[in-house]
mmCIF file of C-alpha atoms in Angstrom:
data_model
loop_
_atom_site.group_PDB
_atom_site.id
_atom_site.type_symbol
_atom_site.label_atom_id
_atom_site.label_comp_id
_atom_site.label_asym_id
_atom_site.label_seq_id
_atom_site.Cartn_x
_atom_site.Cartn_y
_atom_site.Cartn_z
ATOM 1 C CA MET H 1 85.582 125.968 87.390
ATOM 2 C CA GLN H 2 89.205 124.850 87.542
ATOM 3 C CA PRO H 3 90.294 121.983 89.822
ATOM 4 C CA ALA H 4 92.358 124.419 91.896
ATOM 5 C CA ASP H 5 89.215 126.507 92.571
ATOM 6 C CA ILE H 6 87.320 123.417 93.660
ATOM 7 C CA CYS H 7 90.248 122.477 95.889
ATOM 8 C CA ASN H 8 90.388 125.921 97.542
ATOM 9 C CA MET H 9 86.620 126.026 98.101
ATOM 10 C CA SER H 10 86.661 122.545 99.589
ATOM 11 C CA ILE H 11 89.523 123.349 101.939
ATOM 12 C CA CYS H 12 87.828 126.570 103.065
ATOM 13 C CA LEU H 13 84.609 124.659 103.771
ATOM 14 C CA VAL H 14 86.505 122.055 105.773
ATOM 15 C CA GLU H 15 88.402 124.671 107.729
ATOM 16 C CA TYR H 16 85.201 126.594 108.487
ATOM 17 C CA HIS H 17 83.569 123.588 110.103
ATOM 18 C CA ALA H 18 86.757 122.283 111.719
ATOM 19 C CA LEU H 19 87.692 125.591 113.342
ATOM 20 C CA LYS H 20 84.431 125.567 115.273
ATOM 21 C CA LYS H 21 85.945 122.786 117.365
ATOM 22 C CA THR H 22 88.075 123.959 120.304
ATOM 23 C CA ASN H 23 90.900 121.515 119.662
ATOM 24 C CA THR H 24 91.225 121.958 115.902
ATOM 25 C CA LYS H 25 94.405 124.074 116.017
ATOM 26 C CA ASN H 26 95.998 121.535 118.293
ATOM 27 C CA ALA H 27 94.889 118.722 115.983
ATOM 28 C CA LEU H 28 96.270 120.411 112.863
ATOM 29 C CA PHE H 29 99.630 121.061 114.533
ATOM 30 C CA SER H 30 99.629 117.433 115.628
ATOM 31 C CA ILE H 31 98.997 116.341 112.038
ATOM 32 C CA HIS H 32 101.924 118.464 110.823
ATOM 33 C CA ARG H 33 104.219 116.786 113.333
ATOM 34 C CA GLY H 34 102.898 113.364 112.331
ATOM 35 C CA GLY H 35 103.279 114.100 108.623
ATOM 36 C CA VAL H 36 106.901 115.172 108.984
ATOM 37 C CA ALA H 37 107.675 112.038 110.996
ATOM 38 C CA CYS H 38 105.962 109.905 108.363
ATOM 39 C CA VAL H 39 107.910 111.364 105.413
ATOM 40 C CA PHE H 40 111.406 111.325 106.888
ATOM 41 C CA SER H 41 111.047 107.781 108.203
ATOM 42 C CA GLY H 42 109.789 106.383 104.901
ATOM 43 C CA GLN H 43 110.953 108.482 101.944
ATOM 44 C CA PRO H 44 113.674 106.038 100.753
ATOM 45 C CA PHE H 45 111.114 103.207 100.703
ATOM 46 C CA ASP H 46 108.666 105.372 98.761
ATOM 47 C CA THR H 47 111.344 106.284 96.212
ATOM 48 C CA VAL H 48 112.121 102.607 95.613
ATOM 49 C CA LYS H 49 108.401 101.850 95.323
ATOM 50 C CA VAL H 50 107.796 104.491 92.628
ATOM 51 C CA LYS H 51 110.881 103.447 90.649
ATOM 52 C CA MET H 52 109.799 99.783 90.675
ATOM 53 C CA GLN H 53 106.212 100.640 89.729
ATOM 54 C CA THR H 54 107.102 102.777 86.728
ATOM 55 C CA PHE H 55 110.189 100.896 85.485
ATOM 56 C CA PRO H 56 109.750 97.296 86.735
ATOM 57 C CA SER H 57 112.028 95.822 84.046
ATOM 58 C CA LEU H 58 115.048 97.830 85.236
ATOM 59 C CA TYR H 59 115.262 96.215 88.671
ATOM 60 C CA ARG H 60 115.250 92.687 90.045
ATOM 61 C CA GLY H 61 113.670 93.638 93.343
ATOM 62 C CA PHE H 62 113.599 95.956 96.327
ATOM 63 C CA VAL H 63 117.206 95.458 97.451
ATOM 64 C CA ASP H 64 118.574 95.688 93.895
ATOM 65 C CA CYS H 65 116.704 98.954 93.280
ATOM 66 C CA ALA H 66 117.803 100.482 96.601
ATOM 67 C CA VAL H 67 121.472 99.500 96.179
ATOM 68 C CA ARG H 68 121.696 100.651 92.552
ATOM 69 C CA THR H 69 119.998 103.932 93.360
ATOM 70 C CA TYR H 70 122.484 104.534 96.178
ATOM 71 C CA HIS H 71 125.450 103.697 93.927
ATOM 72 C CA THR H 72 124.334 105.869 91.003
ATOM 73 C CA GLU H 73 122.670 108.783 92.801
ATOM 74 C CA GLY H 74 123.969 108.554 96.362
ATOM 75 C CA LEU H 75 121.896 108.886 99.526
ATOM 76 C CA ARG H 76 120.347 112.007 98.046
ATOM 77 C CA GLY H 77 118.835 109.869 95.291
ATOM 78 C CA LEU H 78 116.797 107.931 97.846
ATOM 79 C CA TYR H 79 115.450 111.223 99.198
ATOM 80 C CA HIS H 80 114.536 112.763 95.830
ATOM 81 C CA GLY H 81 111.096 114.337 96.053
ATOM 82 C CA THR H 82 111.253 114.927 99.814
ATOM 83 C CA VAL H 83 110.097 118.560 99.573
ATOM 84 C CA PRO H 84 106.912 117.825 97.558
ATOM 85 C CA ALA H 85 106.453 114.685 99.672
ATOM 86 C CA LEU H 86 106.472 116.808 102.835
ATOM 87 C CA LEU H 87 104.066 119.274 101.262
ATOM 88 C CA ALA H 88 101.836 116.451 100.022
ATOM 89 C CA ASN H 89 101.818 114.560 103.298
ATOM 90 C CA VAL H 90 101.324 117.493 105.626
ATOM 91 C CA SER H 91 98.685 119.244 103.495
ATOM 92 C CA GLU H 92 96.837 116.021 102.646
ATOM 93 C CA ASN H 93 96.762 114.811 106.230
ATOM 94 C CA ALA H 94 95.733 118.230 107.543
ATOM 95 C CA VAL H 95 92.771 118.306 105.160
ATOM 96 C CA LEU H 96 92.077 114.585 105.574
ATOM 97 C CA PHE H 97 91.938 114.598 109.374
ATOM 98 C CA ALA H 98 89.991 117.872 109.468
ATOM 99 C CA CYS H 99 87.521 116.396 106.963
ATOM 100 C CA TYR H 100 87.438 113.119 108.872
ATOM 101 C CA GLY H 101 85.889 114.786 111.913
ATOM 102 C CA PHE H 102 83.434 116.717 109.740
ATOM 103 C CA CYS H 103 82.506 113.570 107.765
ATOM 104 C CA GLN H 104 81.963 111.641 110.994
ATOM 105 C CA ASN H 105 79.445 114.301 112.018
ATOM 106 C CA LEU H 106 77.875 114.097 108.540
ATOM 107 C CA VAL H 107 77.535 110.290 108.687
ATOM 108 C CA CYS H 108 76.181 110.630 112.224
ATOM 109 C CA HIS H 109 73.548 113.105 111.024
ATOM 110 C CA LEU H 110 72.547 110.955 108.032
ATOM 111 C CA LEU H 111 72.092 107.923 110.287
ATOM 112 C CA GLY H 112 70.066 109.896 112.835
ATOM 113 C CA MET H 113 72.621 109.505 115.631
ATOM 114 C CA GLN H 114 73.232 112.134 118.278
ATOM 115 C CA ASP H 115 76.977 111.794 118.765
ATOM 116 C CA PRO H 116 79.948 110.473 116.702
ATOM 117 C CA SER H 117 80.863 108.208 119.615
ATOM 118 C CA GLN H 118 77.854 106.089 118.609
ATOM 119 C CA LEU H 119 79.362 105.312 115.209
ATOM 120 C CA ARG H 120 80.559 101.797 114.532
ATOM 121 C CA ASP H 121 83.994 101.132 113.051
ATOM 122 C CA TYR H 122 82.629 100.715 109.505
ATOM 123 C CA HIS H 123 80.754 104.027 109.848
ATOM 124 C CA LYS H 124 84.052 105.731 110.686
ATOM 125 C CA ALA H 125 85.686 103.961 107.740
ATOM 126 C CA THR H 126 82.975 105.406 105.463
ATOM 127 C CA ALA H 127 83.686 108.867 106.878
ATOM 128 C CA GLY H 128 87.358 108.343 105.991
ATOM 129 C CA SER H 129 86.436 107.535 102.400
ATOM 130 C CA LEU H 130 84.356 110.693 102.125
ATOM 131 C CA ALA H 131 87.198 112.781 103.574
ATOM 132 C CA SER H 132 89.617 111.444 100.966
ATOM 133 C CA VAL H 133 87.562 112.972 98.128
ATOM 134 C CA VAL H 134 88.659 116.439 99.258
ATOM 135 C CA SER H 135 92.183 115.529 100.376
ATOM 136 C CA SER H 136 92.922 114.035 96.929
ATOM 137 C CA LEU H 137 92.596 117.510 95.397
ATOM 138 C CA VAL H 138 95.510 118.635 97.563
ATOM 139 C CA LEU H 139 97.479 115.427 97.127
ATOM 140 C CA CYS H 140 97.405 114.940 93.342
ATOM 141 C CA PRO H 141 99.587 117.889 92.172
ATOM 142 C CA THR H 142 102.211 117.450 94.886
ATOM 143 C CA GLU H 143 102.397 113.696 94.379
ATOM 144 C CA LEU H 144 102.769 114.195 90.627
ATOM 145 C CA VAL H 145 105.845 116.387 91.189
ATOM 146 C CA LYS H 146 107.238 113.946 93.761
ATOM 147 C CA CYS H 147 106.905 110.923 91.461
ATOM 148 C CA ARG H 148 108.583 112.700 88.559
ATOM 149 C CA MET H 149 111.485 113.830 90.730
ATOM 150 C CA GLN H 150 111.963 110.284 92.007
ATOM 151 C CA THR H 151 112.191 108.795 88.510
ATOM 152 C CA LEU H 152 114.255 111.404 86.642
ATOM 153 C CA HIS H 153 117.268 109.081 86.474
ATOM 154 C CA GLU H 154 115.208 106.231 85.005
ATOM 155 C CA MET H 155 113.563 108.603 82.522
ATOM 156 C CA ARG H 156 116.970 109.674 81.225
ATOM 157 C CA VAL H 157 118.330 106.107 81.099
ATOM 158 C CA SER H 158 115.237 104.935 79.195
ATOM 159 C CA GLY H 159 115.672 107.655 76.584
ATOM 160 C CA HIS H 160 112.560 109.680 77.340
ATOM 161 C CA LYS H 161 112.617 113.102 75.778
ATOM 162 C CA ALA H 162 111.798 116.454 77.374
ATOM 163 C CA VAL H 163 113.207 115.474 80.765
ATOM 164 C CA PRO H 164 113.966 118.625 82.822
ATOM 165 C CA ALA H 165 117.689 119.321 83.204
ATOM 166 C CA LYS H 166 117.314 120.225 86.888
ATOM 167 C CA SER H 167 115.765 117.965 89.498
ATOM 168 C CA THR H 168 114.111 120.633 91.636
ATOM 169 C CA SER H 169 110.443 121.001 92.507
ATOM 170 C CA TYR H 170 110.329 124.369 90.745
ATOM 171 C CA SER H 171 111.807 123.024 87.499
ATOM 172 C CA ILE H 172 109.364 120.101 87.446
ATOM 173 C CA VAL H 173 106.350 122.340 88.090
ATOM 174 C CA SER H 174 107.537 124.868 85.484
ATOM 175 C CA ASP H 175 107.997 122.124 82.893
ATOM 176 C CA ILE H 176 104.511 120.696 83.534
ATOM 177 C CA VAL H 177 102.808 124.103 83.370
ATOM 178 C CA LYS H 178 104.761 125.033 80.233
ATOM 179 C CA THR H 179 103.976 121.841 78.314
ATOM 180 C CA GLU H 180 100.550 120.870 79.701
ATOM 181 C CA GLY H 181 99.123 123.964 81.360
ATOM 182 C CA VAL H 182 97.890 124.260 84.946
ATOM 183 C CA CYS H 183 95.505 121.358 84.443
ATOM 184 C CA GLY H 184 98.553 119.169 83.822
ATOM 185 C CA LEU H 185 99.277 119.379 87.555
ATOM 186 C CA PHE H 186 96.121 117.318 88.105
ATOM 187 C CA ARG H 187 97.196 114.481 85.820
ATOM 188 C CA GLY H 188 96.113 111.236 87.467
ATOM 189 C CA LEU H 189 93.380 112.809 89.620
ATOM 190 C CA SER H 190 90.789 110.172 88.709
ATOM 191 C CA SER H 191 93.330 107.451 89.515
ATOM 192 C CA THR H 192 94.071 109.173 92.811
ATOM 193 C CA TRP H 193 90.367 109.102 93.691
ATOM 194 C CA LEU H 194 90.174 105.427 92.693
ATOM 195 C CA ARG H 195 93.011 104.742 95.131
ATOM 196 C CA GLU H 196 92.118 107.092 97.971
ATOM 197 C CA ILE H 197 88.354 106.516 98.365
ATOM 198 C CA PRO H 198 88.455 102.737 98.907
ATOM 199 C CA GLY H 199 91.954 102.932 100.405
ATOM 200 C CA TYR H 200 90.962 105.244 103.227
ATOM 201 C CA PHE H 201 87.960 103.094 104.021
ATOM 202 C CA PHE H 202 90.440 100.346 104.882
ATOM 203 C CA PHE H 203 92.936 102.810 106.383
ATOM 204 C CA PHE H 204 90.594 104.304 108.964
ATOM 205 C CA GLY H 205 88.657 101.059 109.248
ATOM 206 C CA GLY H 206 91.843 99.132 110.022
ATOM 207 C CA TYR H 207 92.957 101.746 112.548
ATOM 208 C CA GLU H 208 89.623 101.975 114.350
ATOM 209 C CA LEU H 209 89.062 98.208 114.351
ATOM 210 C CA SER H 210 92.562 97.467 115.610
ATOM 211 C CA SER H 211 92.314 100.189 118.241
ATOM 212 C CA SER H 212 88.935 98.853 119.428
ATOM 213 C CA ILE H 213 90.237 95.296 119.694
ATOM 214 C CA LEU H 214 93.493 96.181 121.456
ATOM 215 C CA ASN H 215 91.791 98.615 123.853
ATOM 216 C CA ARG H 216 88.619 96.624 124.482
ATOM 217 C CA ASN H 217 89.445 95.907 128.149
ATOM 218 C CA SER H 218 90.172 99.531 129.049
ATOM 219 C CA GLN H 219 87.935 102.566 129.530
ATOM 220 C CA ASP H 220 90.829 104.992 129.031
ATOM 221 C CA GLN H 221 92.087 106.462 125.782
ATOM 222 C CA PRO H 222 94.303 104.098 123.771
ATOM 223 C CA GLY H 223 97.908 104.191 124.949
ATOM 224 C CA ALA H 224 101.000 104.802 122.841
ATOM 225 C CA LEU H 225 101.514 101.113 122.022
ATOM 226 C CA VAL H 226 97.893 100.639 120.917
ATOM 227 C CA VAL H 227 98.000 103.792 118.774
ATOM 228 C CA THR H 228 101.319 102.739 117.221
ATOM 229 C CA VAL H 229 100.195 99.216 116.317
ATOM 230 C CA SER H 230 96.776 100.386 115.114
ATOM 231 C CA GLY H 231 98.333 103.081 112.917
ATOM 232 C CA GLY H 232 100.640 100.512 111.340
ATOM 233 C CA VAL H 233 97.725 98.134 110.731
ATOM 234 C CA GLY H 234 95.737 100.921 109.083
ATOM 235 C CA GLY H 235 98.621 101.736 106.747
ATOM 236 C CA ALA H 236 99.114 98.091 105.782
ATOM 237 C CA PHE H 237 95.367 97.685 105.114
ATOM 238 C CA PHE H 238 95.432 100.741 102.854
ATOM 239 C CA TRP H 239 98.197 99.499 100.556
ATOM 240 C CA LEU H 240 97.112 95.877 100.440
ATOM 241 C CA SER H 241 93.669 96.965 99.269
ATOM 242 C CA VAL H 242 94.628 99.406 96.485
ATOM 243 C CA TYR H 243 98.219 98.739 95.426
ATOM 244 C CA PRO H 244 97.491 97.805 91.764
ATOM 245 C CA VAL H 245 95.556 101.054 91.362
ATOM 246 C CA ASP H 246 98.535 102.988 92.725
ATOM 247 C CA SER H 247 100.864 101.261 90.237
ATOM 248 C CA VAL H 248 98.724 102.420 87.316
ATOM 249 C CA LYS H 249 98.488 105.919 88.799
ATOM 250 C CA SER H 250 102.280 106.161 89.068
ATOM 251 C CA ARG H 251 102.714 105.276 85.397
ATOM 252 C CA ILE H 252 100.028 107.737 84.325
ATOM 253 C CA GLN H 253 101.701 110.549 86.256
ATOM 254 C CA VAL H 254 105.331 109.758 85.410
ATOM 255 C CA LEU H 255 104.968 108.523 81.833
ATOM 256 C CA SER H 256 102.112 110.872 80.851
ATOM 257 C CA LEU H 257 99.619 108.147 79.979
ATOM 258 C CA ALA H 258 96.548 110.214 80.803
ATOM 259 C CA SER H 259 95.326 110.217 77.212
ATOM 260 C CA SER H 260 94.804 106.460 77.507
ATOM 261 C CA GLY H 261 92.771 106.723 80.719
ATOM 262 C CA PHE H 262 92.990 104.550 83.809
ATOM 263 C CA LEU H 263 91.029 101.555 82.516
ATOM 264 C CA ILE H 264 92.886 101.307 79.186
ATOM 265 C CA SER H 265 96.248 101.713 80.934
ATOM 266 C CA PHE H 266 95.285 99.048 83.475
ATOM 267 C CA LEU H 267 94.197 96.560 80.813
ATOM 268 C CA HIS H 268 97.293 97.279 78.686
ATOM 269 C CA ILE H 269 99.607 96.496 81.613
ATOM 270 C CA LEU H 270 97.672 93.301 82.369
ATOM 271 C CA LYS H 271 97.882 92.175 78.745
ATOM 272 C CA THR H 272 101.520 93.015 78.064
ATOM 273 C CA GLU H 273 103.198 92.545 81.455
ATOM 274 C CA GLY H 274 100.876 90.429 83.565
ATOM 275 C CA LEU H 275 99.166 90.838 86.932
ATOM 276 C CA LEU H 276 102.321 90.517 89.052
ATOM 277 C CA THR H 277 103.765 93.670 87.481
ATOM 278 C CA LEU H 278 101.031 95.663 89.198
ATOM 279 C CA TYR H 279 102.427 94.470 92.526
ATOM 280 C CA SER H 280 106.009 95.485 91.757
ATOM 281 C CA GLY H 281 107.360 97.385 94.759
ATOM 282 C CA LEU H 282 104.743 96.068 97.186
ATOM 283 C CA MET H 283 107.296 94.800 99.715
ATOM 284 C CA PRO H 284 109.045 98.157 100.345
ATOM 285 C CA THR H 285 105.618 99.780 100.477
ATOM 286 C CA ILE H 286 104.370 97.490 103.248
ATOM 287 C CA VAL H 287 107.713 97.722 105.065
ATOM 288 C CA ARG H 288 107.417 101.513 104.854
ATOM 289 C CA SER H 289 103.706 101.822 105.598
ATOM 290 C CA PHE H 290 103.718 100.145 108.996
ATOM 291 C CA PRO H 291 106.335 102.330 110.753
ATOM 292 C CA CYS H 292 105.336 105.472 108.828
ATOM 293 C CA ASN H 293 101.661 105.316 109.688
ATOM 294 C CA ALA H 294 102.482 104.156 113.193
ATOM 295 C CA ALA H 295 104.626 107.314 113.508
ATOM 296 C CA LEU H 296 101.865 109.426 111.944
ATOM 297 C CA PHE H 297 99.123 108.317 114.331
ATOM 298 C CA LEU H 298 101.427 108.284 117.360
ATOM 299 C CA ALA H 299 102.690 111.826 116.698
ATOM 300 C CA TYR H 300 99.141 112.992 115.956
ATOM 301 C CA GLU H 301 97.492 111.457 119.015
ATOM 302 C CA MET H 302 100.242 112.197 121.546
ATOM 303 C CA THR H 303 100.863 115.774 120.382
ATOM 304 C CA LYS H 304 97.136 116.515 120.323
ATOM 305 C CA ARG H 305 96.684 115.168 123.849
ATOM 306 C CA THR H 306 99.681 117.118 125.153
ATOM 307 C CA LEU H 307 98.515 120.376 123.583
ATOM 308 C CA THR H 308 94.941 119.817 124.734
ATOM 309 C CA GLU H 309 96.126 119.227 128.314
ATOM 310 C CA TRP H 310 98.368 122.311 128.105
ATOM 311 C CA SER H 311 95.451 124.428 126.808
ATOM 312 C CA SER H 312 93.215 123.204 129.616
ATOM 313 C CA ASN H 313 95.848 124.142 132.209
ATOM 314 C CA GLN H 314 96.228 127.590 130.682
ATOM 315 C CA ASN H 315 92.494 128.172 130.972
#
């Protein structure tokens, strides 16, 4: 069975269980709104992050990379990969949040609890990790295309061969399928799992813990400020916990290092470039993650509540 088949089966299974919930359509639309907000507010930071991860010797730091990219490629250069980024973010978050509810019910069942509201914060974090197994199947191909689009300039400057002449999503996908086959679109999948599974434990764990602490004196749903801060905390927790893994994944996807495997690539970078290289680009990532994930959770929660209230009034 091909990875794409596994992905489609997994998504169908998630959708089957999620659509049994009355608010699922509202939740998915909310996720789409949140994903769009997340991408447009943080794409330039993500572009700088990927460039610094894959070609750390070319730039002195975050500001140097951003300024030089603007001078050589213009504002458009900072937004390279926006289309696959939108597709990746919206599709991943749709599957992730749909799976998150299903995985909460699964964890609840395994622990013999009657209702997900009984779950502790670390139980919900575990559910987030389980959800990321499926969402990674959607994320990996789109993120591969995004990363390659973001680093086309550096690939050409560094003298890499077989760089596509056009910097469109279609040309990148066509080049990958032509040279590596359909399976080439899933280059870096194991690295994506290594990042996503522990990362989303801290992501949802950070969000739920922060939300619980900030809303501990209220019986109402968390307000906009609590959701915003908690979303930002969750995003920061994610990247602080798995950033070195993401650096290796970026190199595997951009520089086609899959034949070496994650562990060999990781050890090679440690030996030849040192530990700090794996943290290249961390600052723009943290700067980006807080407002982006704050926007994601705020758009998700507020839109879902508005649509749920509107649906109730209609009925």
